[in-house]
Tab-separated table of C-alpha atoms in Angstrom:
chain	number	residue	atom	x	y	z
A	1	ARG	CA	-49.480	144.467	98.663
A	2	GLY	CA	-46.189	143.193	98.277
A	3	SER	CA	-45.613	145.072	95.023
A	4	SER	CA	-46.389	148.907	96.319
A	5	ALA	CA	-44.041	148.149	99.000
A	6	ARG	CA	-41.554	147.367	96.453
A	7	SER	CA	-42.230	150.242	94.369
A	8	GLU	CA	-42.036	152.161	97.191
A	9	ALA	CA	-38.674	150.925	98.151
A	10	LYS	CA	-37.525	151.431	94.406
A	11	SER	CA	-38.319	155.539	94.758
A	12	GLY	CA	-35.666	155.098	97.754
A	13	ARG	CA	-38.009	154.446	100.963
A	14	THR	CA	-35.030	151.754	102.046
A	15	ASP	CA	-36.509	150.837	105.409
A	16	LEU	CA	-39.108	149.190	103.415
A	17	ILE	CA	-36.113	146.618	102.011
A	18	PHE	CA	-35.797	144.835	105.272
A	19	LEU	CA	-39.779	144.457	105.497
A	20	ILE	CA	-39.758	143.141	101.818
A	21	ARG	CA	-37.068	140.692	102.233
A	22	PHE	CA	-38.770	139.350	105.949
A	23	ARG	CA	-41.879	139.155	103.718
A	24	HIS	CA	-40.009	137.234	100.850
A	25	CYS	CA	-38.582	134.740	103.405
A	26	CYS	CA	-41.867	133.847	105.019
A	27	LEU	CA	-43.153	133.245	101.325
A	28	LEU	CA	-40.129	130.978	100.526
A	29	ARG	CA	-40.718	129.066	103.800
A	30	ASN	CA	-44.398	128.710	102.907
A	31	GLN	CA	-43.708	127.524	99.527
A	32	ARG	CA	-40.793	125.033	100.968
A	33	CYS	CA	-43.362	123.865	103.635
A	34	LEU	CA	-46.369	123.211	101.117
A	35	LEU	CA	-43.744	121.554	98.491
A	36	ALA	CA	-42.394	119.192	101.120
A	37	TYR	CA	-46.464	118.254	101.950
A	38	LEU	CA	-46.991	117.373	98.301
A	39	TYR	CA	-43.876	115.370	98.048
A	40	ASP	CA	-44.208	113.584	100.539
A	41	ARG	CA	-47.772	112.557	99.583
A	42	LEU	CA	-46.184	111.576	96.455
A	43	LEU	CA	-43.685	109.101	97.881
A	44	ARG	CA	-46.339	107.449	99.944
A	45	ILE	CA	-48.416	107.169	96.723
A	46	ARG	CA	-45.611	105.758	95.026
A	47	ALA	CA	-45.406	103.274	98.048
A	48	LEU	CA	-48.826	101.972	97.228
A	49	ARG	CA	-47.640	101.146	94.030
A	50	TRP	CA	-45.302	98.928	95.463
A	51	GLU	CA	-47.710	97.208	98.032
A	52	TYR	CA	-51.182	96.938	96.225
A	53	GLY	CA	-50.124	96.817	92.936
A	54	SER	CA	-51.361	98.935	89.656
A	55	VAL	CA	-55.099	99.181	91.167
A	56	LEU	CA	-55.327	100.931	94.186
A	57	PRO	CA	-58.288	99.617	96.450
A	58	ASN	CA	-61.110	102.648	96.380
A	59	ALA	CA	-60.720	103.691	99.996
A	60	ILE	CA	-57.052	104.677	99.251
A	61	GLN	CA	-58.411	106.422	95.759
A	62	PHE	CA	-61.055	108.540	97.879
A	63	HIS	CA	-58.367	110.218	99.432
A	64	MET	CA	-56.367	111.305	96.561
A	65	SER	CA	-56.717	114.272	94.877
A	66	ALA	CA	-57.385	114.125	90.519
A	67	GLU	CA	-53.385	115.095	90.070
A	68	GLU	CA	-52.089	112.674	92.280
A	69	VAL	CA	-54.141	109.750	90.877
A	70	GLU	CA	-52.776	111.458	87.318
A	71	TRP	CA	-49.225	111.411	88.633
A	72	PHE	CA	-50.099	107.713	90.096
A	73	ASN	CA	-51.395	106.433	86.751
A	74	ARG	CA	-48.114	108.213	84.952
A	75	TYR	CA	-45.836	106.966	87.538
A	76	LYS	CA	-46.941	102.945	87.140
A	77	LYS	CA	-46.947	103.365	83.086
A	78	SER	CA	-43.134	104.693	83.349
A	79	LEU	CA	-42.551	101.685	86.064
A	80	ALA	CA	-44.105	98.922	83.878
A	81	THR	CA	-42.529	100.164	80.745
A	82	TYR	CA	-39.009	99.783	82.691
A	83	MET	CA	-39.743	96.098	83.816
A	84	ARG	CA	-40.766	95.093	80.632
A	85	SER	CA	-37.385	96.568	79.096
A	86	VAL	CA	-35.332	94.234	81.770
A	87	GLY	CA	-34.800	90.242	81.786
A	88	GLY	CA	-35.921	88.879	79.067
A	89	GLU	CA	-38.406	88.825	76.287
A	90	GLU	CA	-41.567	89.141	78.909
A	91	GLY	CA	-39.849	91.732	81.384
A	92	LEU	CA	-39.414	91.039	84.857
A	93	ASP	CA	-41.764	92.196	87.789
A	94	LEU	CA	-39.621	93.790	90.271
A	95	THR	CA	-42.466	94.138	92.793
A	96	GLN	CA	-42.381	90.178	93.245
A	97	ASP	CA	-39.332	88.394	95.020
A	98	ILE	CA	-39.878	90.858	97.824
A	99	LYS	CA	-37.924	88.488	100.308
A	100	PRO	CA	-35.039	86.051	99.596
A	101	PRO	CA	-36.942	82.375	98.852
A	102	LYS	CA	-36.681	79.784	101.426
A	103	SER	CA	-39.029	77.597	99.801
A	104	LEU	CA	-40.413	76.531	96.717
A	105	TYR	CA	-44.196	76.040	98.348
A	106	ILE	CA	-45.892	77.554	101.294
A	107	GLU	CA	-48.637	76.818	103.434
A	108	VAL	CA	-51.170	79.453	103.444
A	109	ARG	CA	-54.458	79.955	105.005
A	110	CYS	CA	-57.411	82.405	103.118
A	111	LEU	CA	-58.294	85.360	104.914
A	112	ARG	CA	-61.432	86.227	103.015
A	113	ASP	CA	-63.505	84.436	99.936
A	114	TYR	CA	-61.566	85.203	97.196
A	115	GLY	CA	-62.770	83.041	94.220
A	116	GLU	CA	-60.896	80.840	91.988
A	117	PHE	CA	-57.285	81.026	91.560
A	118	GLU	CA	-55.438	79.491	88.837
A	119	ILE	CA	-51.858	77.720	89.853
A	120	ASP	CA	-49.366	76.953	86.981
A	121	ASP	CA	-50.323	73.272	85.841
A	122	GLY	CA	-54.002	74.273	85.158
A	123	THR	CA	-55.345	73.446	88.069
A	124	THR	CA	-57.923	75.874	89.615
A	125	ILE	CA	-58.248	76.445	93.467
A	126	LEU	CA	-61.137	77.708	95.221
A	127	LEU	CA	-59.644	80.386	97.608
A	128	LYS	CA	-62.680	80.379	100.485
A	129	LYS	CA	-62.239	81.882	104.269
A	130	ASN	CA	-60.666	79.940	106.372
A	131	SER	CA	-59.671	77.259	103.716
A	132	GLN	CA	-55.933	76.095	104.088
A	133	HIS	CA	-53.595	75.665	101.067
A	134	PHE	CA	-49.621	74.269	100.400
A	135	LEU	CA	-48.990	76.549	97.090
A	136	PRO	CA	-46.073	77.676	95.328
A	137	ARG	CA	-44.759	80.783	97.331
A	138	TRP	CA	-44.424	83.040	93.688
A	139	LYS	CA	-48.416	82.630	93.058
A	140	CYS	CA	-49.317	83.780	96.998
A	141	GLU	CA	-46.901	86.549	96.984
A	142	GLN	CA	-49.364	89.274	95.666
A	143	LEU	CA	-52.178	87.915	97.411
A	144	ILE	CA	-50.320	87.998	100.749
A	145	ARG	CA	-49.212	91.482	100.331
A	146	GLN	CA	-53.089	92.352	99.494
A	147	GLY	CA	-54.176	90.309	102.726
A	148	VAL	CA	-56.191	87.672	101.010
A	149	LEU	CA	-53.869	85.009	102.297
A	150	GLU	CA	-51.749	84.675	104.977
A	151	HIS	CA	-48.433	82.637	105.603
A	152	ILE	CA	-48.523	79.875	107.977
A	153	LEU	CA	-45.399	79.572	109.746
A	154	SER	CA	-45.663	76.672	111.620
B	1	GLY	CA	-22.193	89.633	76.564
B	2	GLY	CA	-20.776	86.415	78.056
B	3	ALA	CA	-17.247	86.916	76.136
B	4	SER	CA	-16.173	89.657	78.235
B	5	LEU	CA	-16.660	87.456	81.421
B	6	GLY	CA	-14.668	84.439	80.166
B	7	ALA	CA	-12.416	81.881	80.982
B	8	GLY	CA	-9.585	84.446	80.290
B	9	ALA	CA	-10.553	86.715	82.860
B	10	CYS	CA	-10.752	83.843	85.342
B	11	GLY	CA	-8.177	81.222	84.945
B	12	ARG	CA	-9.466	78.133	86.520
B	13	ARG	CA	-13.056	79.270	87.213
B	14	THR	CA	-16.052	78.859	84.821
B	15	PRO	CA	-17.318	81.652	83.406
B	16	ARG	CA	-20.798	81.042	85.346
B	17	SER	CA	-18.878	81.145	88.829
B	18	CYS	CA	-17.174	84.246	87.624
B	19	LEU	CA	-20.339	85.682	86.550
B	20	GLN	CA	-22.183	85.118	89.718
B	21	ARG	CA	-19.135	86.143	91.926
B	22	ALA	CA	-19.239	89.584	89.675
B	23	PHE	CA	-23.156	89.661	89.812
B	24	CYS	CA	-22.919	89.388	93.817
B	25	GLN	CA	-20.441	91.796	94.247
B	26	ALA	CA	-22.155	94.438	92.273
B	27	TRP	CA	-25.579	93.662	94.310
B	28	LEU	CA	-23.994	94.090	97.555
B	29	ASN	CA	-21.963	97.175	96.482
B	30	GLU	CA	-25.243	98.620	95.185
B	31	LYS	CA	-27.261	97.601	98.435
B	32	PHE	CA	-24.923	99.218	100.699
B	33	ALA	CA	-23.424	102.460	98.819
B	34	PRO	CA	-25.138	105.423	99.427
B	35	GLU	CA	-24.961	106.452	95.926
B	36	LEU	CA	-26.067	105.334	92.932
B	37	LEU	CA	-23.129	103.151	91.274
B	38	GLU	CA	-22.038	102.440	87.728
B	39	SER	CA	-24.463	100.439	85.770
B	40	LYS	CA	-23.486	97.029	84.854
B	41	PRO	CA	-25.069	96.265	81.331
B	42	GLU	CA	-22.622	93.525	80.832
B	43	ILE	CA	-23.494	91.228	84.339
B	44	ILE	CA	-27.276	92.146	83.846
B	45	GLU	CA	-27.412	90.793	80.248
B	46	CYS	CA	-25.499	87.791	81.152
B	47	VAL	CA	-27.416	87.204	83.911
B	48	VAL	CA	-30.802	87.502	82.314
B	49	GLU	CA	-29.756	85.093	79.844
B	50	GLN	CA	-28.814	82.476	82.194
B	51	LEU	CA	-32.262	82.497	84.090
B	52	ASP	CA	-33.739	82.389	80.665
B	53	HIS	CA	-31.572	79.190	79.809
B	54	MET	CA	-32.123	77.508	83.300
B	55	GLU	CA	-35.908	78.218	82.593
B	56	ALA	CA	-35.829	76.799	79.569
B	57	ASN	CA	-34.400	73.508	80.721
B	58	LEU	CA	-37.001	73.294	83.224
B	59	LYS	CA	-39.923	73.295	80.925
B	60	ARG	CA	-38.047	70.630	79.540
B	61	ALA	CA	-37.352	68.137	82.501
B	62	LYS	CA	-39.309	65.630	83.027
B	63	LYS	CA	-41.971	66.089	85.857
B	64	GLY	CA	-41.123	64.369	89.185
B	65	ASP	CA	-37.402	64.588	88.402
B	66	LEU	CA	-35.256	65.439	91.804
B	67	LYS	CA	-33.473	67.884	89.852
B	68	VAL	CA	-36.490	69.864	88.809
B	69	SER	CA	-36.708	71.245	92.490
B	70	VAL	CA	-33.175	72.381	93.209
B	71	HIS	CA	-33.049	74.256	89.689
B	72	HIS	CA	-36.536	75.731	90.395
B	73	MET	CA	-34.956	77.121	93.687
B	74	GLU	CA	-31.800	78.104	91.894
B	75	ILE	CA	-33.859	79.915	89.569
B	76	GLU	CA	-36.064	81.730	92.423
B	77	ARG	CA	-32.512	82.713	94.117
B	78	ILE	CA	-31.200	84.176	91.174
B	79	ARG	CA	-34.336	86.201	90.149
B	80	TYR	CA	-34.181	87.522	93.967
B	81	VAL	CA	-30.797	89.078	93.759
B	82	LEU	CA	-31.555	90.332	90.307
B	83	SER	CA	-34.814	91.922	91.248
B	84	SER	CA	-33.150	92.861	94.768
B	85	TYR	CA	-30.162	94.745	92.717
B	86	LEU	CA	-32.465	96.467	89.989
B	87	ARG	CA	-35.037	97.438	92.762
B	88	CYS	CA	-32.041	99.172	94.773
B	89	ARG	CA	-30.980	101.038	92.112
B	90	LEU	CA	-34.508	102.201	91.115
B	91	VAL	CA	-34.954	103.418	94.710
B	92	LYS	CA	-31.749	105.535	94.583
B	93	ILE	CA	-32.893	107.208	91.130
B	94	GLU	CA	-36.417	108.098	92.615
B	95	LYS	CA	-34.557	109.206	95.632
B	96	PHE	CA	-32.003	111.580	93.924
B	97	PHE	CA	-33.191	112.378	90.688
B	98	PRO	CA	-32.313	115.911	90.314
B	99	HIS	CA	-28.672	114.962	91.166
B	100	ILE	CA	-28.665	111.812	89.229
B	101	LEU	CA	-29.943	113.652	85.952
B	102	GLU	CA	-27.499	116.442	86.762
B	103	LYS	CA	-24.977	114.219	86.674
B	104	GLU	CA	-25.825	112.365	83.003
B	105	LYS	CA	-26.092	115.357	81.666
B	106	SER	CA	-22.576	117.002	82.756
B	107	ARG	CA	-20.796	113.694	81.888
B	108	ALA	CA	-17.759	113.482	79.174
B	109	GLU	CA	-17.865	111.968	76.372
B	110	GLY	CA	-16.277	108.657	76.839
B	111	GLU	CA	-17.367	108.578	80.957
B	112	PRO	CA	-19.503	105.412	81.707
B	113	SER	CA	-22.908	106.249	82.429
B	114	ILE	CA	-24.239	105.338	85.703
B	115	LEU	CA	-27.716	104.993	84.496
B	116	SER	CA	-28.746	102.381	81.955
B	117	PRO	CA	-30.683	103.957	79.257
B	118	GLU	CA	-34.021	102.163	80.233
B	119	GLU	CA	-33.739	103.362	83.437
B	120	PHE	CA	-32.238	106.860	82.327
B	121	ALA	CA	-35.745	107.266	80.171
B	122	PHE	CA	-37.044	105.943	83.615
B	123	ALA	CA	-35.344	108.793	85.685
B	124	LYS	CA	-36.617	111.665	83.382
B	125	GLU	CA	-40.216	110.756	83.260
B	126	TYR	CA	-39.946	110.449	87.076
B	127	MET	CA	-38.660	113.960	86.934
B	128	ALA	CA	-41.243	115.484	84.573
B	129	ASN	CA	-43.899	113.615	86.175
B	130	THR	CA	-42.977	115.143	89.610
B	131	GLU	CA	-42.494	118.650	88.057
B	132	THR	CA	-45.595	118.666	86.190
B	133	TYR	CA	-47.977	117.805	89.531
B	134	LEU	CA	-45.946	120.529	92.054
B	135	LYS	CA	-46.182	123.016	88.783
B	136	ASN	CA	-50.081	122.464	88.495
B	137	VAL	CA	-51.129	121.690	92.004
B	138	ALA	CA	-48.906	124.357	93.479
B	139	LEU	CA	-46.391	126.568	91.590
B	140	LYS	CA	-48.956	127.957	88.997
B	141	HIS	CA	-51.045	129.704	92.008
B	142	MET	CA	-48.151	131.346	93.453
B	143	PRO	CA	-46.893	134.742	93.264
B	144	PRO	CA	-45.384	135.437	89.801
B	145	ASN	CA	-41.692	135.396	91.213
B	146	LEU	CA	-42.097	131.964	93.364
B	147	GLN	CA	-43.369	129.959	90.556
B	148	LYS	CA	-40.299	128.272	89.873
B	149	VAL	CA	-38.189	125.670	92.223
B	150	SER	CA	-34.881	124.419	91.765
B	151	LEU	CA	-35.850	120.285	92.605
B	152	LEU	CA	-31.918	120.184	92.394
B	153	GLU	CA	-31.582	122.386	95.804
B	154	SER	CA	-34.368	121.109	97.256
B	155	VAL	CA	-34.045	117.310	97.349
B	156	PRO	CA	-31.699	115.884	99.223
B	157	LYS	CA	-28.431	114.858	98.024
B	158	PRO	CA	-26.888	111.286	98.783
B	159	ASN	CA	-25.088	111.289	102.261
B	160	LEU	CA	-21.742	110.499	100.975
B	161	ASP	CA	-20.135	110.808	104.282
B	162	SER	CA	-22.143	107.889	105.671
B	163	PHE	CA	-20.437	104.893	107.199
B	164	VAL	CA	-20.099	102.017	105.429
B	165	PHE	CA	-18.407	98.384	105.988
B	166	LEU	CA	-15.701	97.270	103.451
B	167	ARG	CA	-13.714	93.979	102.614
B	168	VAL	CA	-10.461	94.344	100.802
B	169	LEU	CA	-10.296	92.829	97.813
B	170	GLU	CA	-6.952	94.182	96.321
B	171	ARG	CA	-4.243	95.494	98.898
B	172	GLN	CA	-4.032	99.281	98.737
B	173	GLU	CA	-1.605	101.548	99.892
B	174	ASN	CA	-1.795	105.064	101.409
B	175	ILE	CA	-5.208	106.175	101.553
B	176	LEU	CA	-6.097	109.303	102.779
B	177	VAL	CA	-8.350	109.780	105.793
B	178	GLU	CA	-9.968	112.805	106.648
B	179	PRO	CA	-9.798	113.954	110.186
B	180	GLU	CA	-13.423	113.745	112.224
B	181	THR	CA	-12.388	116.582	115.114
B	182	ASP	CA	-10.877	119.317	114.687
B	183	GLU	CA	-7.611	118.215	117.064
B	184	GLN	CA	-7.183	115.218	114.610
B	185	ARG	CA	-5.160	115.389	111.672
B	186	GLU	CA	-5.766	113.540	108.564
B	187	TYR	CA	-3.445	110.397	108.197
B	188	THR	CA	-3.242	107.384	105.733
B	189	ILE	CA	-3.917	104.084	106.334
B	190	ASP	CA	-2.702	100.843	103.982
B	191	LEU	CA	-5.712	98.623	103.630
B	192	GLU	CA	-4.373	94.849	103.650
B	193	GLU	CA	-6.276	92.042	101.310
B	194	GLY	CA	-8.683	90.353	103.578
B	195	SER	CA	-9.423	92.659	105.855
B	196	GLN	CA	-12.386	94.463	106.666
B	197	HIS	CA	-12.819	98.349	107.961
B	198	LEU	CA	-15.784	100.679	108.722
B	199	ILE	CA	-15.177	103.699	107.254
B	200	ARG	CA	-16.583	106.759	105.623
B	201	TYR	CA	-17.901	106.334	101.986
B	202	ARG	CA	-16.655	109.147	100.588
B	203	THR	CA	-13.283	107.880	101.432
B	204	ILE	CA	-13.202	104.621	99.685
B	205	ALA	CA	-15.743	105.616	96.635
B	206	PRO	CA	-13.461	105.381	93.574
B	207	LEU	CA	-11.853	101.635	95.327
B	208	VAL	CA	-15.868	100.683	95.388
B	209	ALA	CA	-15.757	101.526	91.308
B	210	SER	CA	-12.454	100.080	90.736
B	211	GLY	CA	-13.572	96.903	92.388
B	212	ALA	CA	-10.522	96.882	94.975
B	213	VAL	CA	-12.993	96.787	97.864
B	214	GLN	CA	-16.253	95.026	98.226
B	215	LEU	CA	-19.015	96.668	100.599
B	216	ILE	CA	-20.561	94.246	103.215
């Protein structure tokens, strides 16, 4: 439909020029809306990497298209490469240390059964629902964000 | 590496406190500036070296030594600031990626880069990843004359007119301030050392880069 109007306009029907321009504006607007929607979804998916870690919960993956999953995988690979390249031999995990450290150890409560959890000096702790522990802060950060542990502020 | 921040530059103060000051300045500036600032590879390298050094000391220390907790806390704090600084830069890189990559492309030979080589690689990958995604999901299904989109035009630029708080480190004279309304005319101000101001970032951007002012 668009190309026939255009070819008619080329052959001299100048009143169709306005129709073509108007239609082009509509198409451009649709393109912009669509890209904005897709881009916004990408930004939210990006935020998931920082919130949940590199393995997304199944419920969330279910809502993502195959191409979005591919974008996510490429993003996390790119991020991992970058994080390995900064901060010494092992790299620096930038998704940790989100808040300024207030203390070395914190009191946490376990919100659901998680199983065994190893801390620095080799000892393991059993994280059972409702158990309370006094653990190194940096070890707990990820689990707190995932909702496994809850920081108890007295 | 650390030699550039040695005693010569700071006189009385130790190289370590000089580094910490320069590092904190870079961190705060990056936090409050609306655009991505120049990368500071020397500072980062020194801080990372210092962290490695402190962590090695910590491993050797006797368990139960009181100093261990204090050192550990110090390591945690430095690591937090380093992570915060690098994260802040990554967020800006992702937010303004077409403009940053364009700026890097048109950078002159001797000019310092705003991106570290690793950040540059990350930015390029991010752009390629996003472009490929949009092409495969939407653009290639569109009518032929709509299959290209300029990310440079679609992605918003950093707002250089946003207001920032700053503290003056080195006295500046005759800074030209643009009028806010049509009735005003442009005027000049002097920035006294130690004074604090709320001003549009665009007006003082070069002063942040030169270290004459500190964003707070």
